[in-house]
GROMACS .gro file of N, CA and C in nm:
model
  492
    1UNK      N    1   7.095   8.475   7.756
    1UNK     CA    2   7.183   8.547   7.777
    1UNK      C    3   7.323   8.494   7.756
    2UNK      N    4   7.455   8.462   7.660
    2UNK     CA    5   7.513   8.417   7.669
    2UNK      C    6   7.634   8.369   7.799
    3UNK      N    7   7.708   8.303   7.806
    3UNK     CA    8   7.809   8.337   7.858
    3UNK      C    9   7.893   8.431   7.829
    4UNK      N   10   7.929   8.462   7.745
    4UNK     CA   11   8.005   8.529   7.734
    4UNK      C   12   8.005   8.713   7.748
    5UNK      N   13   7.807   8.682   7.736
    5UNK     CA   14   7.767   8.849   7.730
    5UNK      C   15   7.737   8.863   7.912
    6UNK      N   16   7.725   8.702   7.952
    6UNK     CA   17   7.711   8.767   8.101
    6UNK      C   18   7.852   8.773   8.160
    7UNK      N   19   7.962   8.758   8.097
    7UNK     CA   20   8.073   8.762   8.109
    7UNK      C   21   8.097   8.901   8.133
    8UNK      N   22   8.080   8.972   8.018
    8UNK     CA   23   8.078   9.165   7.971
    8UNK      C   24   8.009   9.208   8.059
    9UNK      N   25   7.925   9.154   8.130
    9UNK     CA   26   7.810   9.243   8.194
    9UNK      C   27   7.839   9.266   8.307
   10UNK      N   28   7.955   9.173   8.385
   10UNK     CA   29   8.007   9.156   8.502
   10UNK      C   30   8.042   9.292   8.534
   11UNK      N   31   8.035   9.324   8.673
   11UNK     CA   32   8.109   9.479   8.746
   11UNK      C   33   8.226   9.406   8.721
   12UNK      N   34   8.321   9.559   8.793
   12UNK     CA   35   8.472   9.509   8.756
   12UNK      C   36   8.535   9.451   8.917
   13UNK      N   37   8.410   9.480   9.014
   13UNK     CA   38   8.444   9.426   9.121
   13UNK      C   39   8.384   9.254   9.131
   14UNK      N   40   8.300   9.226   9.049
   14UNK     CA   41   8.247   9.103   9.103
   14UNK      C   42   8.355   9.050   8.984
   15UNK      N   43   8.422   9.059   8.887
   15UNK     CA   44   8.537   9.000   8.784
   15UNK      C   45   8.697   8.987   8.903
   16UNK      N   46   8.712   9.109   8.983
   16UNK     CA   47   8.814   9.090   9.084
   16UNK      C   48   8.764   8.961   9.231
   17UNK      N   49   8.686   9.011   9.244
   17UNK     CA   50   8.609   8.898   9.340
   17UNK      C   51   8.670   8.752   9.277
   18UNK      N   52   8.543   8.726   9.169
   18UNK     CA   53   8.530   8.634   9.115
   18UNK      C   54   8.646   8.534   9.066
   19UNK      N   55   8.753   8.619   8.967
   19UNK     CA   56   8.790   8.582   8.874
   19UNK      C   57   8.974   8.669   8.936
   20UNK      N   58   9.022   8.589   9.080
   20UNK     CA   59   9.147   8.719   9.116
   20UNK      C   60   9.236   8.693   9.015
   21UNK      N   61   9.268   8.583   8.880
   21UNK     CA   62   9.363   8.536   8.800
   21UNK      C   63   9.408   8.672   8.765
   22UNK      N   64   9.317   8.761   8.733
   22UNK     CA   65   9.290   8.880   8.653
   22UNK      C   66   9.374   9.011   8.711
   23UNK      N   67   9.389   9.007   8.802
   23UNK     CA   68   9.470   9.072   8.898
   23UNK      C   69   9.624   9.083   8.934
   24UNK      N   70   9.678   9.185   8.853
   24UNK     CA   71   9.827   9.125   8.857
   24UNK      C   72   9.836   9.215   9.000
   25UNK      N   73   9.998   9.111   9.028
   25UNK     CA   74  10.081   9.164   9.181
   25UNK      C   75  10.110   9.289   9.144
   26UNK      N   76  10.115   9.361   9.229
   26UNK     CA   77  10.068   9.542   9.224
   26UNK      C   78  10.169   9.567   9.395
   27UNK      N   79  10.221   9.691   9.353
   27UNK     CA   80  10.302   9.748   9.483
   27UNK      C   81  10.243   9.893   9.477
   28UNK      N   82  10.198   9.929   9.602
   28UNK     CA   83  10.128  10.110   9.591
   28UNK      C   84  10.293  10.131   9.656
   29UNK      N   85  10.289  10.294   9.619
   29UNK     CA   86  10.404  10.364   9.666
   29UNK      C   87  10.382  10.516   9.659
   30UNK      N   88  10.403  10.586   9.728
   30UNK     CA   89  10.402  10.751   9.730
   30UNK      C   90  10.452  10.823   9.665
   31UNK      N   91  10.438  10.913   9.602
   31UNK     CA   92  10.511  10.952   9.478
   31UNK      C   93  10.614  11.052   9.497
   32UNK      N   94  10.677  11.076   9.655
   32UNK     CA   95  10.760  11.125   9.645
   32UNK      C   96  10.891  10.983   9.737
   33UNK      N   97  10.823  10.875   9.710
   33UNK     CA   98  10.930  10.721   9.717
   33UNK      C   99  10.993  10.782   9.627
   34UNK      N  100  11.158  10.695   9.698
   34UNK     CA  101  11.288  10.704   9.609
   34UNK      C  102  11.273  10.624   9.472
   35UNK      N  103  11.313  10.651   9.389
   35UNK     CA  104  11.413  10.569   9.244
   35UNK      C  105  11.432  10.450   9.289
   36UNK      N  106  11.503  10.434   9.412
   36UNK     CA  107  11.580  10.340   9.413
   36UNK      C  108  11.520  10.237   9.468
   37UNK      N  109  11.420  10.279   9.533
   37UNK     CA  110  11.317  10.183   9.638
   37UNK      C  111  11.205  10.124   9.530
   38UNK      N  112  11.165  10.178   9.442
   38UNK     CA  113  11.037  10.174   9.331
   38UNK      C  114  11.168  10.015   9.275
   39UNK      N  115  11.304  10.044   9.231
   39UNK     CA  116  11.393   9.923   9.163
   39UNK      C  117  11.390   9.819   9.298
   40UNK      N  118  11.437   9.854   9.398
   40UNK     CA  119  11.439   9.711   9.439
   40UNK      C  120  11.291   9.676   9.450
   41UNK      N  121  11.180   9.689   9.474
   41UNK     CA  122  11.047   9.629   9.436
   41UNK      C  123  11.000   9.605   9.361
   42UNK      N  124  11.102   9.626   9.282
   42UNK     CA  125  11.031   9.572   9.134
   42UNK      C  126  11.160   9.432   9.118
   43UNK      N  127  11.260   9.439   9.121
   43UNK     CA  128  11.374   9.339   9.143
   43UNK      C  129  11.331   9.206   9.231
   44UNK      N  130  11.263   9.256   9.354
   44UNK     CA  131  11.307   9.184   9.462
   44UNK      C  132  11.157   9.085   9.483
   45UNK      N  133  11.053   9.130   9.390
   45UNK     CA  134  10.892   9.032   9.441
   45UNK      C  135  10.869   9.040   9.263
   46UNK      N  136  10.749   8.941   9.298
   46UNK     CA  137  10.698   8.882   9.152
   46UNK      C  138  10.589   9.009   9.141
   47UNK      N  139  10.661   9.139   9.120
   47UNK     CA  140  10.537   9.249   9.142
   47UNK      C  141  10.579   9.321   8.979
   48UNK      N  142  10.444   9.367   8.985
   48UNK     CA  143  10.441   9.337   8.751
   48UNK      C  144  10.446   9.473   8.751
   49UNK      N  145  10.368   9.560   8.833
   49UNK     CA  146  10.354   9.703   8.816
   49UNK      C  147  10.386   9.755   8.944
   50UNK      N  148  10.432   9.927   8.992
   50UNK     CA  149  10.425   9.969   9.065
   50UNK      C  150  10.283  10.117   9.024
   51UNK      N  151  10.239  10.103   9.108
   51UNK     CA  152  10.129  10.199   9.122
   51UNK      C  153  10.167  10.319   9.263
   52UNK      N  154  10.208  10.452   9.161
   52UNK     CA  155  10.229  10.562   9.251
   52UNK      C  156  10.093  10.641   9.280
   53UNK      N  157  10.100  10.696   9.451
   53UNK     CA  158   9.969  10.745   9.486
   53UNK      C  159   9.985  10.842   9.559
   54UNK      N  160   9.878  10.908   9.550
   54UNK     CA  161   9.887  11.103   9.627
   54UNK      C  162   9.882  11.059   9.781
   55UNK      N  163   9.853  11.207   9.823
   55UNK     CA  164   9.870  11.180   9.989
   55UNK      C  165   9.678  11.111  10.035
   56UNK      N  166   9.611  11.084   9.962
   56UNK     CA  167   9.519  11.054   9.970
   56UNK      C  168   9.498  10.955   9.922
   57UNK      N  169   9.641  10.862   9.859
   57UNK     CA  170   9.596  10.712   9.849
   57UNK      C  171   9.571  10.700   9.681
   58UNK      N  172   9.527  10.771   9.564
   58UNK     CA  173   9.468  10.817   9.479
   58UNK      C  174   9.589  10.781   9.348
   59UNK      N  175   9.565  10.703   9.267
   59UNK     CA  176   9.658  10.639   9.129
   59UNK      C  177   9.709  10.831   9.097
   60UNK      N  178   9.837  10.796   9.057
   60UNK     CA  179   9.895  10.957   9.000
   60UNK      C  180   9.930  10.894   8.891
   61UNK      N  181   9.996  10.783   8.863
   61UNK     CA  182  10.098  10.741   8.783
   61UNK      C  183  10.187  10.624   8.785
   62UNK      N  184  10.205  10.509   8.704
   62UNK     CA  185  10.245  10.355   8.745
   62UNK      C  186  10.365  10.377   8.667
   63UNK      N  187  10.457  10.269   8.759
   63UNK     CA  188  10.574  10.263   8.697
   63UNK      C  189  10.605  10.081   8.681
   64UNK      N  190  10.649  10.064   8.543
   64UNK     CA  191  10.652   9.889   8.483
   64UNK      C  192  10.796   9.897   8.479
   65UNK      N  193  10.808   9.734   8.482
   65UNK     CA  194  10.975   9.745   8.442
   65UNK      C  195  11.027   9.784   8.270
   66UNK      N  196  10.949   9.824   8.219
   66UNK     CA  197  11.009   9.872   8.089
   66UNK      C  198  11.038  10.026   8.108
   67UNK      N  199  10.937  10.067   8.195
   67UNK     CA  200  10.998  10.288   8.222
   67UNK      C  201  11.106  10.225   8.282
   68UNK      N  202  11.185  10.121   8.400
   68UNK     CA  203  11.311  10.132   8.442
   68UNK      C  204  11.390  10.114   8.280
   69UNK      N  205  11.392  10.030   8.218
   69UNK     CA  206  11.473   9.999   8.042
   69UNK      C  207  11.480  10.101   8.016
   70UNK      N  208  11.354  10.198   7.981
   70UNK     CA  209  11.373  10.315   7.896
   70UNK      C  210  11.476  10.418   7.931
   71UNK      N  211  11.531  10.416   8.106
   71UNK     CA  212  11.656  10.481   8.189
   71UNK      C  213  11.744  10.469   8.111
   72UNK      N  214  11.816  10.401   8.081
   72UNK     CA  215  11.936  10.357   7.987
   72UNK      C  216  11.958  10.322   7.910
   73UNK      N  217  11.822  10.392   7.841
   73UNK     CA  218  11.825  10.345   7.666
   73UNK      C  219  11.957  10.435   7.584
   74UNK      N  220  12.023  10.421   7.484
   74UNK     CA  221  12.128  10.509   7.470
   74UNK      C  222  12.113  10.578   7.397
   75UNK      N  223  12.151  10.727   7.419
   75UNK     CA  224  12.097  10.858   7.355
   75UNK      C  225  12.040  10.934   7.477
   76UNK      N  226  12.041  10.856   7.567
   76UNK     CA  227  11.920  10.966   7.667
   76UNK      C  228  12.024  10.968   7.803
   77UNK      N  229  11.958  11.063   7.834
   77UNK     CA  230  12.075  11.143   7.919
   77UNK      C  231  12.070  11.034   8.038
   78UNK      N  232  12.167  11.014   8.108
   78UNK     CA  233  12.166  10.882   8.197
   78UNK      C  234  12.130  10.943   8.343
   79UNK      N  235  12.002  10.851   8.380
   79UNK     CA  236  11.985  10.908   8.565
   79UNK      C  237  12.055  10.847   8.660
   80UNK      N  238  12.122  10.720   8.615
   80UNK     CA  239  12.191  10.618   8.687
   80UNK      C  240  12.303  10.619   8.599
   81UNK      N  241  12.396  10.561   8.704
   81UNK     CA  242  12.497  10.481   8.656
   81UNK      C  243  12.556  10.357   8.659
   82UNK      N  244  12.551  10.282   8.580
   82UNK     CA  245  12.595  10.142   8.545
   82UNK      C  246  12.786  10.126   8.657
   83UNK      N  247  12.761  10.097   8.770
   83UNK     CA  248  12.882  10.097   8.821
   83UNK      C  249  13.003   9.957   8.815
   84UNK      N  250  12.893   9.847   8.789
   84UNK     CA  251  12.938   9.751   8.754
   84UNK      C  252  12.815   9.614   8.667
   85UNK      N  253  12.884   9.633   8.582
   85UNK     CA  254  12.745   9.496   8.540
   85UNK      C  255  12.770   9.368   8.578
   86UNK      N  256  12.890   9.340   8.652
   86UNK     CA  257  12.853   9.187   8.636
   86UNK      C  258  12.799   9.187   8.816
   87UNK      N  259  12.788   9.227   8.857
   87UNK     CA  260  12.706   9.270   9.001
   87UNK      C  261  12.609   9.349   9.000
   88UNK      N  262  12.572   9.391   8.875
   88UNK     CA  263  12.458   9.457   8.854
   88UNK      C  264  12.402   9.549   8.963
   89UNK      N  265  12.527   9.672   9.015
   89UNK     CA  266  12.461   9.730   9.084
   89UNK      C  267  12.461   9.866   9.028
   90UNK      N  268  12.311   9.919   9.074
   90UNK     CA  269  12.321  10.076   8.971
   90UNK      C  270  12.293  10.176   9.102
   91UNK      N  271  12.388  10.296   9.082
   91UNK     CA  272  12.385  10.396   9.162
   91UNK      C  273  12.253  10.492   9.094
   92UNK      N  274  12.225  10.487   9.161
   92UNK     CA  275  12.049  10.631   9.154
   92UNK      C  276  12.106  10.767   9.154
   93UNK      N  277  12.034  10.791   9.033
   93UNK     CA  278  12.075  10.984   9.107
   93UNK      C  279  11.991  11.034   9.288
   94UNK      N  280  12.048  11.107   9.360
   94UNK     CA  281  11.962  11.073   9.465
   94UNK      C  282  11.829  11.142   9.480
   95UNK      N  283  11.821  11.222   9.366
   95UNK     CA  284  11.705  11.338   9.388
   95UNK      C  285  11.610  11.300   9.328
   96UNK      N  286  11.624  11.159   9.223
   96UNK     CA  287  11.471  11.142   9.149
   96UNK      C  288  11.391  11.055   9.258
   97UNK      N  289  11.316  11.051   9.235
   97UNK     CA  290  11.187  11.002   9.291
   97UNK      C  291  11.087  10.903   9.194
   98UNK      N  292  10.945  10.843   9.219
   98UNK     CA  293  10.840  10.773   9.176
   98UNK      C  294  10.776  10.873   9.096
   99UNK      N  295  10.754  11.004   9.156
   99UNK     CA  296  10.700  11.104   8.990
   99UNK      C  297  10.786  11.161   8.921
  100UNK      N  298  10.928  11.130   8.947
  100UNK     CA  299  10.965  11.159   8.823
  100UNK      C  300  10.962  11.036   8.678
  101UNK      N  301  10.972  10.939   8.687
  101UNK     CA  302  10.959  10.847   8.627
  101UNK      C  303  10.844  10.801   8.555
  102UNK      N  304  10.703  10.827   8.670
  102UNK     CA  305  10.545  10.700   8.639
  102UNK      C  306  10.525  10.768   8.482
  103UNK      N  307  10.471  10.681   8.486
  103UNK     CA  308  10.348  10.748   8.377
  103UNK      C  309  10.228  10.782   8.407
  104UNK      N  310  10.185  10.916   8.390
  104UNK     CA  311  10.096  11.002   8.445
  104UNK      C  312   9.972  10.961   8.389
  105UNK      N  313   9.850  10.964   8.476
  105UNK     CA  314   9.719  10.954   8.479
  105UNK      C  315   9.692  10.873   8.406
  106UNK      N  316   9.730  10.704   8.466
  106UNK     CA  317   9.675  10.570   8.416
  106UNK      C  318   9.551  10.584   8.407
  107UNK      N  319   9.479  10.485   8.309
  107UNK     CA  320   9.360  10.477   8.315
  107UNK      C  321   9.295  10.384   8.423
  108UNK      N  322   9.203  10.490   8.483
  108UNK     CA  323   9.093  10.397   8.581
  108UNK      C  324   9.014  10.385   8.571
  109UNK      N  325   8.966  10.260   8.623
  109UNK     CA  326   8.816  10.217   8.587
  109UNK      C  327   8.749  10.207   8.741
  110UNK      N  328   8.614  10.268   8.790
  110UNK     CA  329   8.547  10.249   8.903
  110UNK      C  330   8.515  10.082   8.928
  111UNK      N  331   8.479  10.006   9.058
  111UNK     CA  332   8.453   9.914   9.041
  111UNK      C  333   8.315   9.858   9.007
  112UNK      N  334   8.252   9.960   8.967
  112UNK     CA  335   8.090   9.929   8.936
  112UNK      C  336   8.106   9.976   8.818
  113UNK      N  337   8.176   9.985   8.692
  113UNK     CA  338   8.183  10.008   8.564
  113UNK      C  339   8.167   9.825   8.548
  114UNK      N  340   8.160   9.780   8.393
  114UNK     CA  341   8.148   9.670   8.386
  114UNK      C  342   8.225   9.590   8.272
  115UNK      N  343   8.293   9.490   8.264
  115UNK     CA  344   8.345   9.418   8.192
  115UNK      C  345   8.382   9.495   8.051
  116UNK      N  346   8.270   9.478   7.981
  116UNK     CA  347   8.309   9.556   7.848
  116UNK      C  348   8.372   9.698   7.839
  117UNK      N  349   8.313   9.759   7.989
  117UNK     CA  350   8.383   9.898   7.987
  117UNK      C  351   8.564   9.937   8.002
  118UNK      N  352   8.554   9.777   8.050
  118UNK     CA  353   8.732   9.777   8.086
  118UNK      C  354   8.766   9.714   7.958
  119UNK      N  355   8.725   9.663   7.797
  119UNK     CA  356   8.821   9.632   7.724
  119UNK      C  357   8.807   9.713   7.654
  120UNK      N  358   8.645   9.779   7.663
  120UNK     CA  359   8.671   9.948   7.549
  120UNK      C  360   8.761  10.020   7.566
  121UNK      N  361   8.846  10.058   7.729
  121UNK     CA  362   8.946  10.135   7.762
  121UNK      C  363   9.124  10.050   7.676
  122UNK      N  364   9.088   9.938   7.688
  122UNK     CA  365   9.193   9.872   7.671
  122UNK      C  366   9.270   9.895   7.557
  123UNK      N  367   9.128   9.857   7.453
  123UNK     CA  368   9.125   9.849   7.324
  123UNK      C  369   9.134   9.965   7.236
  124UNK      N  370   9.050  10.076   7.300
  124UNK     CA  371   9.042  10.212   7.247
  124UNK      C  372   9.175  10.303   7.245
  125UNK      N  373   9.222  10.293   7.385
  125UNK     CA  374   9.327  10.373   7.460
  125UNK      C  375   9.492  10.320   7.412
  126UNK      N  376   9.455  10.163   7.424
  126UNK     CA  377   9.605  10.077   7.396
  126UNK      C  378   9.695  10.087   7.534
  127UNK      N  379   9.610  10.044   7.601
  127UNK     CA  380   9.687  10.037   7.754
  127UNK      C  381   9.671   9.908   7.783
  128UNK      N  382   9.817   9.889   7.862
  128UNK     CA  383   9.883   9.747   7.914
  128UNK      C  384   9.808   9.705   8.088
  129UNK      N  385   9.743   9.792   8.073
  129UNK     CA  386   9.734   9.778   8.262
  129UNK      C  387   9.601   9.919   8.277
  130UNK      N  388   9.457   9.900   8.346
  130UNK     CA  389   9.429   9.951   8.397
  130UNK      C  390   9.377   9.933   8.554
  131UNK      N  391   9.374  10.071   8.624
  131UNK     CA  392   9.337  10.055   8.773
  131UNK      C  393   9.210  10.085   8.797
  132UNK      N  394   9.125   9.980   8.906
  132UNK     CA  395   9.035   9.964   8.957
  132UNK      C  396   9.001  10.067   9.070
  133UNK      N  397   8.959  10.107   9.063
  133UNK     CA  398   8.922  10.196   9.202
  133UNK      C  399   8.790  10.123   9.285
  134UNK      N  400   8.788  10.215   9.416
  134UNK     CA  401   8.662  10.232   9.496
  134UNK      C  402   8.576  10.330   9.482
  135UNK      N  403   8.505  10.378   9.542
  135UNK     CA  404   8.421  10.518   9.587
  135UNK      C  405   8.505  10.613   9.599
  136UNK      N  406   8.580  10.621   9.649
  136UNK     CA  407   8.681  10.760   9.689
  136UNK      C  408   8.826  10.768   9.610
  137UNK      N  409   8.820  10.691   9.511
  137UNK     CA  410   8.894  10.695   9.391
  137UNK      C  411   9.082  10.616   9.439
  138UNK      N  412   9.034  10.521   9.534
  138UNK     CA  413   9.159  10.464   9.599
  138UNK      C  414   9.161  10.353   9.539
  139UNK      N  415   9.282  10.261   9.477
  139UNK     CA  416   9.261  10.119   9.414
  139UNK      C  417   9.266   9.980   9.503
  140UNK      N  418   9.187   9.890   9.398
  140UNK     CA  419   9.150   9.799   9.475
  140UNK      C  420   9.185   9.721   9.432
  141UNK      N  421   9.226   9.766   9.288
  141UNK     CA  422   9.341   9.626   9.206
  141UNK      C  423   9.395   9.705   9.068
  142UNK      N  424   9.440   9.590   9.023
  142UNK     CA  425   9.520   9.634   8.853
  142UNK      C  426   9.524   9.565   8.770
  143UNK      N  427   9.410   9.531   8.697
  143UNK     CA  428   9.389   9.437   8.512
  143UNK      C  429   9.503   9.490   8.499
  144UNK      N  430   9.545   9.412   8.423
  144UNK     CA  431   9.651   9.360   8.250
  144UNK      C  432   9.558   9.302   8.139
  145UNK      N  433   9.580   9.406   7.992
  145UNK     CA  434   9.485   9.387   7.897
  145UNK      C  435   9.534   9.196   7.901
  146UNK      N  436   9.658   9.130   7.901
  146UNK     CA  437   9.685   9.020   7.883
  146UNK      C  438   9.631   8.947   7.953
  147UNK      N  439   9.598   8.940   8.130
  147UNK     CA  440   9.532   8.883   8.211
  147UNK      C  441   9.342   8.856   8.186
  148UNK      N  442   9.314   9.010   8.104
  148UNK     CA  443   9.174   8.991   8.067
  148UNK      C  444   9.163   8.900   7.947
  149UNK      N  445   9.226   8.964   7.850
  149UNK     CA  446   9.202   8.870   7.718
  149UNK      C  447   9.253   8.723   7.780
  150UNK      N  448   9.284   8.699   7.821
  150UNK     CA  449   9.293   8.547   7.841
  150UNK      C  450   9.157   8.486   7.887
  151UNK      N  451   9.089   8.575   8.014
  151UNK     CA  452   8.996   8.571   8.076
  151UNK      C  453   8.872   8.551   7.924
  152UNK      N  454   8.881   8.628   7.892
  152UNK     CA  455   8.744   8.672   7.748
  152UNK      C  456   8.712   8.568   7.667
  153UNK      N  457   8.866   8.518   7.659
  153UNK     CA  458   8.899   8.350   7.550
  153UNK      C  459   8.876   8.268   7.591
  154UNK      N  460   8.874   8.270   7.726
  154UNK     CA  461   8.843   8.106   7.801
  154UNK      C  462   8.699   8.120   7.761
  155UNK      N  463   8.606   8.234   7.809
  155UNK     CA  464   8.452   8.253   7.822
  155UNK      C  465   8.404   8.220   7.681
  156UNK      N  466   8.507   8.263   7.571
  156UNK     CA  467   8.437   8.267   7.441
  156UNK      C  468   8.435   8.112   7.469
  157UNK      N  469   8.543   8.016   7.444
  157UNK     CA  470   8.519   7.908   7.440
  157UNK      C  471   8.428   7.799   7.509
  158UNK      N  472   8.348   7.843   7.627
  158UNK     CA  473   8.296   7.785   7.701
  158UNK      C  474   8.129   7.735   7.610
  159UNK      N  475   8.097   7.653   7.623
  159UNK     CA  476   7.993   7.614   7.533
  159UNK      C  477   7.831   7.712   7.602
  160UNK      N  478   7.767   7.730   7.504
  160UNK     CA  479   7.698   7.785   7.544
  160UNK      C  480   7.567   7.703   7.679
  161UNK      N  481   7.518   7.790   7.768
  161UNK     CA  482   7.382   7.738   7.820
  161UNK      C  483   7.307   7.678   7.801
  162UNK      N  484   7.215   7.580   7.838
  162UNK     CA  485   7.166   7.504   7.778
  162UNK      C  486   7.016   7.593   7.821
  163UNK      N  487   6.896   7.664   7.739
  163UNK     CA  488   6.820   7.728   7.758
  163UNK      C  489   6.684   7.640   7.796
  164UNK      N  490   6.683   7.662   7.935
  164UNK     CA  491   6.549   7.506   7.971
  164UNK      C  492   6.420   7.597   7.966
   0.00000   0.00000   0.00000
């Protein structure tokens, strides 16, 4: 079996353990978390994605930085006002929560699924992020299409194993 086939047949659990570089920095928040707190998390750290969870800790949605940018698109009803661009101070609508702006029903895979399943979800559903969950449906990590693509391409460039 070639290295690329071995890589594609790895479980997602193995992928996360052996290749932590494919896991993106993620924060988990409850669906009732205030939008202002979510934005603070995105601004104050190296977080690329916020996973929104229910009371049992299961993923219900995701919020990426581009979701926040869409809130200020011209022609959309303003969900918050820019009081000073120079100070970059945003005043958010007080009633907005993570659930109000999240992308619902994010793609998830069980950690026993294979890397080839992950690639199938990414390519056929055209998504950037896939949440990997455990036996009770709680997230154990999030992988991005960009990080997985790099991993796959690096495996394809490796020389094939010698067969003895």
